[in-house]
PDB file of C-alpha atoms in Angstrom:
ATOM      1  CA  MET A1023      27.778  -1.905  -0.083  1.00 55.00           C
ATOM      2  CA  LYS A1024      25.625   1.193   0.064  1.00 76.00           C
ATOM      3  CA  LYS A1025      23.771   2.057   3.251  1.00 86.00           C
ATOM      4  CA  ILE A1026      19.979   1.971   2.967  1.00 87.00           C
ATOM      5  CA  THR A1027      17.417   3.167   5.505  1.00 90.00           C
ATOM      6  CA  PHE A1028      13.840   2.002   6.023  1.00 90.00           C
ATOM      7  CA  LYS A1029      11.583   4.502   7.785  1.00 91.00           C
ATOM      8  CA  GLU A1030       8.050   5.722   8.199  1.00 93.00           C
ATOM      9  CA  ILE A1031       7.143   8.919   6.334  1.00 94.00           C
ATOM     10  CA  GLN A1032       6.286  11.811   8.632  1.00 92.00           C
ATOM     11  CA  GLU A1033       7.228  14.847   6.534  1.00 95.00           C
ATOM     12  CA  ILE A1034       5.030  16.320   3.813  1.00 96.00           C
ATOM     13  CA  GLU A1035       7.923  16.651   1.334  1.00 96.00           C
ATOM     14  CA  GLU A1036       8.728  12.933   1.527  1.00 95.00           C
ATOM     15  CA  LEU A1037       5.066  11.985   1.287  1.00 97.00           C
ATOM     16  CA  GLU A1038       4.560  14.154  -1.802  1.00 96.00           C
ATOM     17  CA  LYS A1039       7.639  12.630  -3.483  1.00 95.00           C
ATOM     18  CA  CYS A1040       6.280   9.144  -2.820  1.00 95.00           C
ATOM     19  CA  LEU A1041       2.830   9.973  -4.177  1.00 94.00           C
ATOM     20  CA  ILE A1042       4.498  11.326  -7.336  1.00 93.00           C
ATOM     21  CA  LEU A1043       6.658   8.175  -7.513  1.00 92.00           C
ATOM     22  CA  ARG A1044       3.501   6.069  -7.246  1.00 90.00           C
ATOM     23  CA  TYR A1045       1.900   7.989 -10.104  1.00 90.00           C
ATOM     24  CA  GLU A1046       4.974   7.652 -12.334  1.00 88.00           C
ATOM     25  CA  HIS A1047       5.304   3.954 -11.563  1.00 86.00           C
ATOM     26  CA  PHE A1048       1.712   3.077 -12.391  1.00 80.00           C
ATOM     27  CA  ASN A1049       1.223   5.563 -15.233  1.00 80.00           C
ATOM     28  CA  ASN A1050       4.212   4.080 -17.077  1.00 77.00           C
ATOM     29  CA  SER A1051       3.111   0.479 -16.695  1.00 73.00           C
ATOM     30  CA  GLN A1052       0.334  -1.869 -17.657  1.00 67.00           C
ATOM     31  CA  TYR A1053      -1.247  -1.199 -14.233  1.00 67.00           C
ATOM     32  CA  ARG A1054      -2.478   2.283 -15.145  1.00 68.00           C
ATOM     33  CA  ILE A1055      -5.923   1.139 -13.925  1.00 64.00           C
ATOM     34  CA  PHE A1056      -4.807   1.884 -10.348  1.00 67.00           C
ATOM     35  CA  LEU A1057      -4.865   5.594 -11.240  1.00 73.00           C
ATOM     36  CA  ASN A1058      -8.575   5.500 -12.247  1.00 67.00           C
ATOM     37  CA  GLY A1059      -8.081   8.043 -15.059  1.00 68.00           C
ATOM     38  CA  ASN A1060      -6.200  10.466 -12.783  1.00 74.00           C
ATOM     39  CA  LYS A1061      -4.025  12.869 -14.837  1.00 75.00           C
ATOM     40  CA  SER A1062      -2.825  15.118 -11.984  1.00 82.00           C
ATOM     41  CA  GLY A1063       0.719  13.724 -11.827  1.00 87.00           C
ATOM     42  CA  ILE A1064       0.220  12.494  -8.267  1.00 91.00           C
ATOM     43  CA  ASP A1065      -1.468   9.353  -6.939  1.00 90.00           C
ATOM     44  CA  ILE A1066      -3.701  10.031  -3.929  1.00 89.00           C
ATOM     45  CA  ASP A1067      -6.722   7.956  -3.035  1.00 85.00           C
ATOM     46  CA  GLU A1068      -9.168   7.593  -0.173  1.00 82.00           C
ATOM     47  CA  PHE A1069      -7.083   4.840   1.438  1.00 86.00           C
ATOM     48  CA  ASP A1070      -4.022   7.038   2.049  1.00 91.00           C
ATOM     49  CA  LYS A1071      -5.567   8.654   5.107  1.00 90.00           C
ATOM     50  CA  TYR A1072      -5.919   5.185   6.689  1.00 87.00           C
ATOM     51  CA  SER A1073      -2.350   4.235   5.847  1.00 90.00           C
ATOM     52  CA  ARG A1074       1.091   4.276   7.315  1.00 91.00           C
ATOM     53  CA  HIS A1075       3.553   5.114   4.539  1.00 95.00           C
ATOM     54  CA  TRP A1076       7.052   3.610   4.489  1.00 93.00           C
ATOM     55  CA  ILE A1077      10.099   4.353   2.366  1.00 94.00           C
ATOM     56  CA  LEU A1078      13.491   2.923   1.659  1.00 92.00           C
ATOM     57  CA  ILE A1079      16.159   5.560   0.960  1.00 92.00           C
ATOM     58  CA  ASP A1080      19.796   5.332  -0.041  1.00 89.00           C
ATOM     59  CA  GLU A1081      22.810   7.347   1.176  1.00 91.00           C
ATOM     60  CA  GLU A1082      21.954  10.210  -1.195  1.00 91.00           C
ATOM     61  CA  ASN A1083      18.412  10.412   0.257  1.00 89.00           C
ATOM     62  CA  GLU A1084      16.937   9.041  -2.979  1.00 90.00           C
ATOM     63  CA  ILE A1085      13.758   7.009  -2.551  1.00 91.00           C
ATOM     64  CA  ILE A1086      14.344   3.486  -3.846  1.00 91.00           C
ATOM     65  CA  GLY A1087      11.303   1.794  -2.336  1.00 91.00           C
ATOM     66  CA  TYR A1088       7.835   2.600  -1.049  1.00 94.00           C
ATOM     67  CA  ALA A1089       4.853   0.797   0.460  1.00 91.00           C
ATOM     68  CA  ARG A1090       1.757   1.756   2.357  1.00 90.00           C
ATOM     69  CA  ILE A1091       0.016  -0.392   4.913  1.00 85.00           C
ATOM     70  CA  ILE A1092      -3.689   0.314   5.271  1.00 84.00           C
ATOM     71  CA  GLN A1093      -5.074  -0.036   8.782  1.00 82.00           C
ATOM     72  CA  LYS A1094      -8.576  -0.040  10.215  1.00 77.00           C
ATOM     73  CA  ARG A1095      -8.392   3.453  11.702  1.00 80.00           C
ATOM     74  CA  LYS A1096      -7.520   6.805  10.176  1.00 85.00           C
ATOM     75  CA  ASN A1097      -3.900   7.812  10.593  1.00 90.00           C
ATOM     76  CA  SER A1098      -4.385  11.127  12.393  1.00 92.00           C
ATOM     77  CA  GLU A1099      -0.753  12.147  11.777  1.00 94.00           C
ATOM     78  CA  ILE A1100      -0.823  11.642   8.011  1.00 94.00           C
ATOM     79  CA  PHE A1101      -4.379  12.807   7.235  1.00 92.00           C
ATOM     80  CA  PRO A1102      -3.582  16.573   7.491  1.00 94.00           C
ATOM     81  CA  LEU A1103      -0.610  16.092   5.126  1.00 95.00           C
ATOM     82  CA  ILE A1104      -2.805  14.254   2.609  1.00 94.00           C
ATOM     83  CA  LYS A1105      -5.296  17.139   2.731  1.00 92.00           C
ATOM     84  CA  GLN A1106      -2.535  19.732   2.133  1.00 94.00           C
ATOM     85  CA  ILE A1107      -1.184  17.833  -0.875  1.00 94.00           C
ATOM     86  CA  GLN A1108      -4.701  17.399  -2.223  1.00 91.00           C
ATOM     87  CA  ARG A1109      -5.288  21.162  -2.045  1.00 91.00           C
ATOM     88  CA  LYS A1110      -1.941  21.875  -3.711  1.00 91.00           C
ATOM     89  CA  TYR A1111      -2.889  19.678  -6.693  1.00 89.00           C
ATOM     90  CA  SER A1112      -6.516  20.894  -6.744  1.00 87.00           C
ATOM     91  CA  LEU A1113      -7.863  17.390  -6.364  1.00 82.00           C
ATOM     92  CA  THR A1114     -11.552  17.293  -5.616  1.00 64.00           C
ATOM     93  CA  ASN A1115     -12.160  13.616  -4.941  1.00 55.00           C
ATOM     94  CA  HIS A1116     -13.380  12.141  -1.676  1.00 45.00           C
ATOM     95  CA  VAL A1117     -10.038  12.079   0.175  1.00 52.00           C
ATOM     96  CA  ASN A1118     -11.458  14.670   2.596  1.00 48.00           C
ATOM     97  CA  SER A1119     -14.533  12.576   3.265  1.00 53.00           C
ATOM     98  CA  ASN A1120     -15.157  11.754   6.921  1.00 53.00           C
ATOM     99  CA  LYS A1121     -17.234   8.743   5.913  1.00 54.00           C
ATOM    100  CA  ALA A1122     -16.143   5.601   7.755  1.00 52.00           C
ATOM    101  CA  ILE A1123     -14.907   2.775   5.567  1.00 54.00           C
ATOM    102  CA  SER A1124     -15.199  -0.834   6.668  1.00 56.00           C
ATOM    103  CA  PHE A1125     -12.157  -3.074   6.502  1.00 56.00           C
ATOM    104  CA  PRO A1126     -10.863  -4.394   4.197  1.00 54.00           C
ATOM    105  CA  ILE A1127     -10.961  -0.938   2.721  1.00 53.00           C
ATOM    106  CA  MET A1128     -10.495  -1.990  -0.901  1.00 50.00           C
ATOM    107  CA  THR A1129     -13.612  -2.972  -2.825  1.00 52.00           C
ATOM    108  CA  TYR A1130     -13.103  -6.516  -3.988  1.00 53.00           C
ATOM    109  CA  GLN A1131     -15.395  -7.847  -6.667  1.00 52.00           C
ATOM    110  CA  THR A1132     -15.776 -11.530  -7.304  1.00 56.00           C
ATOM    111  CA  ASP A1133     -18.166 -13.732  -9.202  1.00 54.00           C
ATOM    112  CA  LYS A1134     -18.775 -15.786  -6.058  1.00 57.00           C
ATOM    113  CA  SER A1135     -21.941 -15.020  -4.087  1.00 56.00           C
ATOM    114  CA  LYS A1136     -19.822 -14.589  -0.958  1.00 60.00           C
ATOM    115  CA  SER A1137     -16.118 -13.970  -1.439  1.00 65.00           C
ATOM    116  CA  SER A1138     -13.615 -16.104   0.426  1.00 68.00           C
ATOM    117  CA  LEU A1139     -11.861 -12.886   1.543  1.00 68.00           C
ATOM    118  CA  GLU A1140     -15.046 -11.797   3.293  1.00 68.00           C
ATOM    119  CA  SER A1141     -15.473 -15.268   4.820  1.00 72.00           C
ATOM    120  CA  PHE A1142     -11.829 -15.300   5.890  1.00 70.00           C
ATOM    121  CA  LEU A1143     -12.092 -11.937   7.658  1.00 70.00           C
ATOM    122  CA  ASN A1144     -15.416 -12.814   9.276  1.00 71.00           C
ATOM    123  CA  THR A1145     -13.800 -15.853  10.888  1.00 73.00           C
ATOM    124  CA  ASN A1146     -10.808 -13.787  12.051  1.00 70.00           C
ATOM    125  CA  THR A1147     -12.572 -10.657  13.326  1.00 67.00           C
ATOM    126  CA  GLU A1148     -10.796 -10.708  16.687  1.00 70.00           C
ATOM    127  CA  LYS A1149      -7.383 -10.467  15.024  1.00 71.00           C
ATOM    128  CA  GLU A1150      -5.659  -7.265  13.950  1.00 73.00           C
ATOM    129  CA  ALA A1151      -5.364  -7.084  10.164  1.00 73.00           C
ATOM    130  CA  PHE A1152      -3.504  -4.754   7.801  1.00 78.00           C
ATOM    131  CA  GLU A1153      -3.440  -4.490   4.023  1.00 78.00           C
ATOM    132  CA  LEU A1154      -0.167  -3.956   2.177  1.00 79.00           C
ATOM    133  CA  SER A1155      -0.486  -2.128  -1.143  1.00 82.00           C
ATOM    134  CA  ARG A1156       1.258   0.192  -3.638  1.00 86.00           C
ATOM    135  CA  PHE A1157       4.545  -1.656  -3.052  1.00 86.00           C
ATOM    136  CA  ILE A1158       7.216  -0.160  -5.342  1.00 88.00           C
ATOM    137  CA  ILE A1159      10.905  -0.931  -5.731  1.00 86.00           C
ATOM    138  CA  LYS A1160      12.735   1.292  -8.254  1.00 83.00           C
ATOM    139  CA  LYS A1161      14.130  -0.461 -11.305  1.00 75.00           C
ATOM    140  CA  GLY A1162      17.754  -1.404 -10.970  1.00 73.00           C
ATOM    141  CA  SER A1163      17.422  -2.287  -7.279  1.00 74.00           C
ATOM    142  CA  SER A1164      18.492  -5.787  -6.358  1.00 74.00           C
ATOM    143  CA  PHE A1165      16.320  -8.561  -4.972  1.00 77.00           C
ATOM    144  CA  ARG A1166      18.194  -8.096  -1.679  1.00 81.00           C
ATOM    145  CA  VAL A1167      16.831  -4.542  -1.457  1.00 83.00           C
ATOM    146  CA  SER A1168      13.232  -5.634  -1.976  1.00 82.00           C
ATOM    147  CA  LYS A1169      13.719  -8.531   0.465  1.00 83.00           C
ATOM    148  CA  PHE A1170      15.061  -6.097   3.066  1.00 85.00           C
ATOM    149  CA  MET A1171      12.057  -3.800   2.610  1.00 84.00           C
ATOM    150  CA  VAL A1172       9.523  -6.611   2.896  1.00 83.00           C
ATOM    151  CA  ASN A1173      11.213  -8.133   5.950  1.00 84.00           C
ATOM    152  CA  ALA A1174      11.527  -4.755   7.683  1.00 84.00           C
ATOM    153  CA  GLY A1175       7.865  -3.903   7.087  1.00 80.00           C
ATOM    154  CA  LEU A1176       6.518  -7.268   8.180  1.00 80.00           C
ATOM    155  CA  SER A1177       8.755  -7.292  11.265  1.00 82.00           C
ATOM    156  CA  ILE A1178       7.497  -3.874  12.353  1.00 78.00           C
ATOM    157  CA  TYR A1179       3.878  -4.898  12.052  1.00 75.00           C
ATOM    158  CA  LYS A1180       4.351  -8.298  13.642  1.00 77.00           C
ATOM    159  CA  ASN A1181       6.442  -7.118  16.588  1.00 78.00           C
ATOM    160  CA  CYS A1182       5.420  -3.508  17.244  1.00 75.00           C
ATOM    161  CA  PHE A1183       1.737  -3.686  16.394  1.00 73.00           C
ATOM    162  CA  GLN A1184       1.107  -7.364  17.193  1.00 75.00           C
ATOM    163  CA  ALA A1185      -0.381  -7.812  13.723  1.00 73.00           C
ATOM    164  CA  GLU A1186      -1.534 -11.335  13.090  1.00 74.00           C
ATOM    165  CA  ILE A1187      -2.853 -10.946   9.537  1.00 77.00           C
ATOM    166  CA  VAL A1188      -1.450  -8.945   6.637  1.00 77.00           C
ATOM    167  CA  ILE A1189      -3.575  -8.917   3.483  1.00 76.00           C
ATOM    168  CA  LEU A1190      -1.577  -8.176   0.372  1.00 75.00           C
ATOM    169  CA  ALA A1191      -3.149  -6.445  -2.620  1.00 67.00           C
ATOM    170  CA  CYS A1192      -1.164  -8.179  -5.340  1.00 72.00           C
ATOM    171  CA  ILE A1193      -1.346  -8.396  -9.107  1.00 70.00           C
ATOM    172  CA  LYS A1194      -1.213 -11.914 -10.564  1.00 75.00           C
ATOM    173  CA  SER A1195       2.196 -11.494 -12.204  1.00 77.00           C
ATOM    174  CA  HIS A1196       3.777 -10.720  -8.796  1.00 79.00           C
ATOM    175  CA  GLU A1197       2.352 -13.801  -7.096  1.00 83.00           C
ATOM    176  CA  LYS A1198       5.622 -15.791  -7.274  1.00 85.00           C
ATOM    177  CA  PHE A1199       7.555 -12.906  -5.671  1.00 82.00           C
ATOM    178  CA  TRP A1200       5.187 -12.741  -2.675  1.00 83.00           C
ATOM    179  CA  ARG A1201       5.074 -16.504  -2.189  1.00 85.00           C
ATOM    180  CA  ARG A1202       8.790 -16.276  -1.278  1.00 82.00           C
ATOM    181  CA  TYR A1203       7.676 -14.444   1.859  1.00 80.00           C
ATOM    182  CA  GLY A1204       5.054 -16.989   2.857  1.00 81.00           C
ATOM    183  CA  PHE A1205       2.003 -15.246   1.394  1.00 84.00           C
ATOM    184  CA  THR A1206      -0.628 -17.548  -0.089  1.00 82.00           C
ATOM    185  CA  ASN A1207      -3.887 -16.995  -1.922  1.00 79.00           C
ATOM    186  CA  ILE A1208      -6.856 -16.848   0.412  1.00 75.00           C
ATOM    187  CA  LYS A1209      -8.532 -19.265  -1.979  1.00 71.00           C
ATOM    188  CA  GLU A1210      -6.702 -20.677  -5.002  1.00 66.00           C
ATOM    189  CA  GLU A1211      -9.468 -20.523  -7.581  1.00 65.00           C
ATOM    190  CA  GLU A1212     -10.850 -17.115  -6.680  1.00 66.00           C
ATOM    191  CA  THR A1213      -9.918 -13.999  -8.634  1.00 62.00           C
ATOM    192  CA  TYR A1214     -10.462 -10.493  -7.238  1.00 59.00           C
ATOM    193  CA  LYS A1215     -11.065  -7.548  -9.530  1.00 57.00           C
ATOM    194  CA  LEU A1216     -10.755  -3.894  -8.602  1.00 51.00           C
ATOM    195  CA  ASP A1217     -12.785  -1.447 -10.710  1.00 48.00           C
ATOM    196  CA  ASN A1218     -13.162  -3.960 -13.552  1.00 43.00           C
TER     197      ASN A1218
END
């Protein structure tokens, strides 16, 4: 069995490779909407500066998995790297903005007058919450690999950061996969839409 390593990204080269991997993954799928018309070849958005970025690599140092976990505060270690990559690709969006963003950072739209996500967070304001998004496992990797990555990530946040709530940004077709790990819909009949 091949050795795999799960670690937090701290080097600009690894971060850039993962942002390119994200772009390739979403650009070549039905979930192109996540790129918001971006044609730069790299996926960077305003939430990356608030995130901790994690990778799964094999013995040959090839990235086989990636996820980011968005937190309430800016990640002061990763923000300068995001800015450097943004300059390299001549991106002029609001990644450099110093504007504070309330949590959850993603903009959820729902037909309900008050979303159950908002209600849920308002009743759990004293708890630490994180949002897991941009989860990618390269094709050809086994279920055991994805299970390892999910378990490693959740264990780190539960044990090291005393996280009590992890909110998962999940597309409907992946719902069954995430239910295996104990995730449930915040409210069964509610659908969240991001940028239409």
